[in-house]
Amino acid sequence: MTYFLQNFVNALQWGSFYALIALGYSMVYGVLLLFNFAHGDIFMVGSYIGFFVATGLVGLSAVGVITLPYWLILVLTILISMILTAFVGMLVERVGYRPLRDAPRASAAITGLMIGVILETLNLIMLGAERYKFPELLQTEIYELGGVSVTNKKIMIVFVSLLLMYLLNLFVMKTKWGMAMRAMAYDFAVVPLMGIPLNTIAALTFGLGSALAAAASILFGTAYPVMDPYMGVTIGWKAFVAAILGGRGSIVGAAVAGFILGFIEIFSASVFPSTYRDLIAYSIILFILVFRPHGLFGQEHTSKLRL
Amino acid sequence: MNKRILVSILLLLVLSVLLAACGGGGNDVIRIGINAPLTGDNPKVGEGTKYAAEMWLEDINAAGGLEVGGKMYQVELVTEDNEYKAESATKANTKLITQDEVLLIIGPQSSQQAVPAGGVANDNKTPMISPWSTNPNTTLNRPWVFRTPFLDPFQGPVVANFATEQFGATKAAVLYDVASDYPKGLAEFFKAAWEENHGAGSVVAFESFTTKDQDFSAQLTKIKESGADFIFTPQYYSEVPLIVQQAHELGWDKPIVGSDSWGSAELVNLCGDDCDGLFFSTHYAAAGATGATKAFIDRYNEKYGYVPDDVGALTWDTLLLAQQAIQDCGEITGDLAVDRQCVRDALANIKDFHGITGDMTFTPEGDPIKCAVIVRISDAGEFEFFEQVCP
Amino acid sequence: MTAQTIQKSKNGGRLRLWWQSVWSRFDDVPLLGWLIGALVAVGLEYAVGRPFAQLLGMRKSPALFGFLFILKEPWLIPSAIVYVAVMTILPIAALAKATASFANKTATALLRASTLLSVAVHLILLYAILYIWCDILPYRLIVVKLTLIAIVITLSLNVVNGYMGEFSCSHPGFISLGAYGASVVTILVFDDPSPWLFPLALIVGGIVAALGALLVAIPSFRTRGDYLAIISLAFTFIIKSFIENLEFVGGPRGLGGQPNWASLPVVFIVTIIAIWIINNFVRSILGKALNAVRDNEAAADAMTVNTQRTKMTAFLFSAFWAGVAGGLLAHVLAFINPASFGLQKLAEVLAMVYFGGLNSVVGSIVGAVSLNLLGEMLRPLEIWKWIVIPLMLILMMIYRPTGLVAFKEFDIVALLQPKQTTKGEQ
């Protein structure tokens, strides 16, 4: 039982990252019907921005210019890098996606892929071969609860992720901008005719998704502090699977699917021999899709639109 | 129109001959190929290789070239990036052999690239020395392929015996990357050695993950559950900090032991206090080194600002070994096939080579017989010599 | 500013005019003429290439038009230009022009005799050119072989992503299935295999890949939409993990020692067969049905197209050729491991398809050839190569969103036609 509970806790943490990253994919996919394959690398950029912000703030406090407790530095780091990364996301949209608004969707997917490669390579050129260590802003504390090890980091990660998801849902459901996004997801062709500025909404969507990826990357940095230029690739592609699994345009769906993917991965490694993890985990995904071909929360849409 | 084209081509022709006469070197050049991962997943390995090679070339140039049989030769290093990919490494080797016409090849470093690339070198009858690949298949049945590190069938038992004696352990757990040649090979050699000493089933957890994974909590939870006395994890320095840290967060307080792939100055930077007091087997210990080893470390440190990883030291040894083989050859005829054969034979005949990572003599298979070192990570984050194990 | 812009456009215009005027002189040169020119040019290089290169101060003939060294040894740039001009461009141009009327007559005669004969003559010429070109420098050989294989891979993916209009990510999986399938036949099944087994091995590779495709096709074609994208992506992960756990093919360590059967003629012939069959496939009724499905599935269904069967056939067909290409790849490299068939391979393959052009056989050939040669030629840029190539692709997507040569039929007869001289006899 403790074994199960321990893995449950592990999966909760791991799933949070998939969920947060999947939200970015899902929003872009829902609103603009695009695969934003640069998203994993935006996650990576967010992590490095966070690294520099955090190191800068820690340095300033050390010199005594400002005196901040570490928890406040963490909060500030998350907020500042969310904002900065949002701009990076909008820039990617402006450069790589807006010129291709009327092109086949797959072309935009290729630009995204290539922007990702450029981001990785630029990072390698500018920062060199060294791996960076994300500053430790939260002193690890380990609590033993009936044989289950829980750290303060795990609790914070899950809590902050859920909070962000709740805020995002609130934004999309309750605000005017959110309504515009939903309308766009409902009908891409007609809604701009109603006076909704397409470019603004597109930028907003990319910005929000990137900000979430940045938040995810900082949380990620506290739990997995080794950074490298290719850190976003695998987790990005897997989160993409989660986003589509959730169903088109469903925020709740993407979040739930992210957690589900985390659980499937952790439990297939812990129940079966871990060598077979990917084999089993992705076979399960395949199996789910056979029975829910439109994703977990998606509505049926037969249109292929613009491809 | 045609006249103009003709005139411009003639002008270009003259210009090119002039320029080439100024810039081009003579015929007395020895070309050595370097096949290293400058980009891809482990660029630090490529960097160490490149730096060591640059230092060596500096020495050669300072001496006015390489003297072979009483004649001075300029040395040219041709570096090819293998992107840390097997496919790229074979392509790079093909290019070095056929296009750049190198005399011999240094690299690739990781077994994942060295095993396939060795096949290309062997088929094309070009000597190749891998400075870092410890998997037996790299040189197996390949008379043209050599290496400077010890082998995994040796390293596995070294770690197994060390853990038995040092911790009095009877139950071992292994965590390794199933998708990478080196960790998988070493994990299996370790398992075999351990079960030979402690009986079948004494490796109580044999867990794996895939390259680029960042979360190991499921595997580590399993290991903790299995009641093992220690974890052996033959992973690269960039993955070790994550493994160690996550193990500690899951409440693991028993030892974690590693292998030569841990040996990078970056390990301590990335790992912080979590790695203090851990042991791993490796080729040389940087802290407390003496003689030529110390001279190399100091020079490297001064030039590039960090203590060289074992890749750097091994590459240095490899280049000196290549240098000796070329010099032993006695004569460079200019006929590549002859010269390559000559260098290969010279390599196979080298006895008691004194390298900075230890003394070496080559088996007929092209593998050195040399000692391994067990290193402890001190509280100051230095790699302290703990004990030496010789075959 | 405006003046500057005008100046610029004027310059651009003049350059274009000049280019057009040069090009128009070759209006009357048929394909046959170009091939004859190229054949003579490579023959010339074969005979005097090396001494000429040494005269120009180079160690040996530049393998890929000098790109491999001019970045590191810039003083050799003029030499490389001269070499390429004298050895390649001038002879080709001169001979193409000189033999134009002969080539036209021959091309007419050949076509009149039989299309097949004409195709055969052109192919033999093309092969001879490639053979001699590779024979000059062995390094070119591996570049040419890998490029030919890339053509097959790109074409097969274009059937799904272009003609069918889906977004499939499973090609790395199919290629690896084919590579392993064929290698198992040539290494593990037979102790002392004879080269005659190679076609069988390739077909086995293709069939294994097609069986794998069934696994993707059954769940994903139940519905329209983007689910193929993730099902195929999941498939790539599954296959990689599956092979890593197959100990008898070496697991993650890979499988090496494939017999050296993928020689240039073999790769060339397989590539030609692949182009021929795929081209016929997409121009057949089934290919038209596929396009109909892409443009509007409901309408196609109403027009009595069996959409399910059409999509299934095309997908398996595509996977089959990817598998064959994989088998060739394994025997060219003589080593395969599962790590080579991951996400990076996927990006590579997708780039070639979309760069070359969707829905177009010529496009796929152009895409595969140009990206492969560029990849090799830009090697000296080292890490900057991974800035330059993606940047080019992005610009291509922005200015030609469907790729270089998209939505074009590959009409072989038109290609082989003699060119009518517009200026009359000289």
XYZ file of C-alpha atoms in Angstrom, chain B residues 150-365:
216
model
C 40.109 -0.323 -19.442
C 37.121 -2.503 -20.339
C 33.738 -2.976 -18.753
C 34.257 -6.698 -18.063
C 37.094 -5.492 -15.839
C 35.318 -2.472 -14.362
C 32.161 -4.406 -13.427
C 33.914 -6.806 -11.030
C 36.054 -3.974 -9.651
C 32.958 -2.135 -8.479
C 31.308 -5.340 -7.270
C 34.301 -6.313 -5.147
C 34.701 -2.817 -3.818
C 31.083 -2.664 -2.662
C 31.317 -6.076 -1.048
C 34.386 -5.131 0.958
C 33.622 -1.511 1.714
C 29.946 -1.730 2.657
C 29.697 -5.415 3.479
C 26.767 -5.421 1.088
C 25.005 -8.590 0.012
C 22.104 -7.189 -1.999
C 22.671 -4.818 -4.883
C 20.376 -2.592 -6.924
C 21.229 -1.296 -10.398
C 19.710 1.706 -12.177
C 20.809 2.248 -15.767
C 19.865 3.706 -19.129
C 18.575 0.858 -21.262
C 18.893 2.815 -24.507
C 22.588 3.553 -24.261
C 25.415 1.108 -24.986
C 27.770 1.932 -22.199
C 25.471 1.936 -19.154
C 23.618 -1.136 -20.343
C 26.793 -3.091 -20.984
C 28.383 -2.158 -17.697
C 25.183 -2.819 -15.761
C 25.119 -6.346 -17.149
C 28.793 -7.018 -16.419
C 28.284 -5.752 -12.897
C 25.239 -7.937 -12.420
C 27.103 -11.021 -13.617
C 30.052 -10.299 -11.327
C 27.819 -9.651 -8.329
C 25.726 -12.754 -8.754
C 28.851 -14.836 -9.130
C 29.950 -13.730 -5.664
C 26.631 -13.563 -3.886
C 24.501 -16.089 -5.683
C 21.669 -15.788 -8.146
C 19.022 -13.252 -7.224
C 21.366 -11.141 -5.144
C 20.842 -8.233 -7.513
C 17.462 -7.484 -6.036
C 16.512 -4.657 -8.372
C 17.684 -4.199 -11.958
C 15.871 -1.071 -13.074
C 16.193 0.961 -16.225
C 15.057 4.164 -17.894
C 15.520 5.773 -21.310
C 17.997 8.394 -22.465
C 16.846 11.964 -21.680
C 14.516 10.841 -18.913
C 14.454 13.203 -15.985
C 12.206 11.481 -13.501
C 13.389 8.275 -11.901
C 11.008 8.197 -8.952
C 9.173 5.044 -10.005
C 12.386 3.067 -10.421
C 13.897 4.441 -7.217
C 10.765 3.636 -5.241
C 11.051 0.075 -6.496
C 14.700 -0.067 -5.496
C 13.948 1.273 -2.041
C 11.214 -1.309 -1.678
C 13.585 -4.128 -2.708
C 15.762 -3.743 0.375
C 19.051 -3.379 -1.524
C 22.172 -2.367 0.389
C 23.397 0.062 -2.241
C 22.655 1.371 -5.743
C 25.074 1.009 -8.624
C 24.329 3.512 -11.348
C 26.745 3.624 -14.310
C 25.317 6.848 -15.724
C 26.746 10.019 -17.203
C 27.616 12.952 -14.967
C 24.601 14.948 -16.120
C 22.122 12.283 -15.027
C 23.784 11.310 -11.755
C 22.775 14.469 -9.830
C 19.120 13.883 -10.651
C 19.315 10.236 -9.634
C 21.122 10.943 -6.375
C 18.893 13.823 -5.426
C 15.669 11.971 -6.166
C 16.905 8.955 -4.237
C 17.569 11.129 -1.217
C 14.178 12.775 -1.538
C 12.566 9.353 -1.462
C 14.317 8.684 1.817
C 17.226 6.614 0.489
C 20.190 6.911 2.872
C 22.368 3.986 1.797
C 25.396 4.298 -0.529
C 25.230 5.027 -4.258
C 28.189 3.863 -6.358
C 29.146 4.913 -9.836
C 31.513 4.225 -12.709
C 34.015 6.132 -14.828
C 31.302 8.115 -16.602
C 30.833 10.051 -13.345
C 34.267 11.566 -13.659
C 33.585 15.139 -14.652
C 34.216 18.318 -12.738
C 30.660 19.267 -13.621
C 29.267 16.447 -11.517
C 30.017 18.293 -8.299
C 28.722 21.619 -9.622
C 25.442 20.027 -10.607
C 25.050 17.745 -7.642
C 26.014 20.028 -4.773
C 26.167 18.441 -1.347
C 24.105 15.436 -2.353
C 27.049 13.675 -3.950
C 29.509 14.155 -1.091
C 31.003 10.951 0.194
C 29.974 8.811 -2.777
C 32.399 6.457 -4.529
C 33.002 5.655 -8.172
C 35.512 3.735 -10.246
C 37.519 5.645 -12.808
C 40.751 5.998 -14.764
C 42.593 8.544 -12.666
C 42.098 10.726 -9.630
C 42.579 14.435 -10.258
C 43.001 15.449 -6.629
C 46.410 14.481 -5.274
C 47.833 13.567 -8.683
C 51.580 13.752 -9.128
C 54.171 13.999 -11.883
C 53.063 14.195 -15.488
C 49.425 13.766 -14.516
C 49.584 16.804 -12.280
C 51.426 18.815 -14.912
C 48.710 18.022 -17.423
C 45.917 18.874 -15.011
C 47.503 22.160 -14.018
C 48.170 23.194 -17.580
C 44.655 22.311 -18.691
C 43.145 24.055 -15.711
C 45.124 27.195 -16.386
C 44.230 27.252 -20.055
C 40.546 26.374 -19.936
C 39.570 27.181 -16.379
C 38.509 23.792 -15.071
C 40.014 20.485 -13.991
C 39.995 18.154 -17.005
C 37.482 15.323 -17.081
C 38.828 11.840 -17.578
C 37.902 12.186 -21.266
C 40.462 14.962 -21.559
C 43.180 12.974 -19.812
C 42.471 9.852 -21.848
C 42.448 11.798 -25.104
C 45.808 13.263 -24.155
C 47.178 9.768 -23.538
C 45.699 8.589 -26.797
C 47.384 11.342 -28.761
C 50.749 10.634 -27.158
C 50.229 6.972 -27.943
C 49.462 7.819 -31.552
C 52.519 10.040 -31.649
C 54.718 7.243 -30.385
C 53.269 4.785 -32.876
C 53.899 7.177 -35.752
C 57.441 7.749 -34.599
C 58.036 4.038 -34.040
C 57.011 3.562 -37.601
C 60.221 5.183 -38.651
C 59.196 6.459 -42.034
C 56.245 8.137 -43.696
C 56.209 6.958 -47.280
C 53.332 9.079 -48.465
C 51.476 5.960 -49.560
C 48.541 5.959 -47.171
C 47.884 2.225 -47.239
C 51.484 1.465 -46.322
C 51.667 4.147 -43.658
C 48.409 3.109 -42.054
C 49.545 -0.504 -41.924
C 52.815 0.615 -40.404
C 51.103 2.709 -37.699
C 48.750 -0.136 -36.868
C 51.620 -2.570 -36.426
C 53.518 -0.065 -34.323
C 50.457 0.438 -32.097
C 50.058 -3.285 -31.587
C 53.694 -3.580 -30.555
C 53.815 -0.808 -27.968
C 54.875 -2.126 -24.582
C 54.742 -0.367 -21.227
C 53.437 2.948 -22.425
C 53.549 5.429 -19.527
C 50.384 7.464 -19.784
C 49.012 9.986 -17.347
C 46.119 7.633 -16.696
C 48.430 4.694 -16.010
C 50.769 2.295 -17.745
C 49.483 0.331 -20.686
C 50.410 -2.694 -22.745
C 48.113 -3.874 -25.491
C 46.482 -7.264 -25.793
C 46.223 -8.769 -29.281
C 42.643 -7.493 -29.265
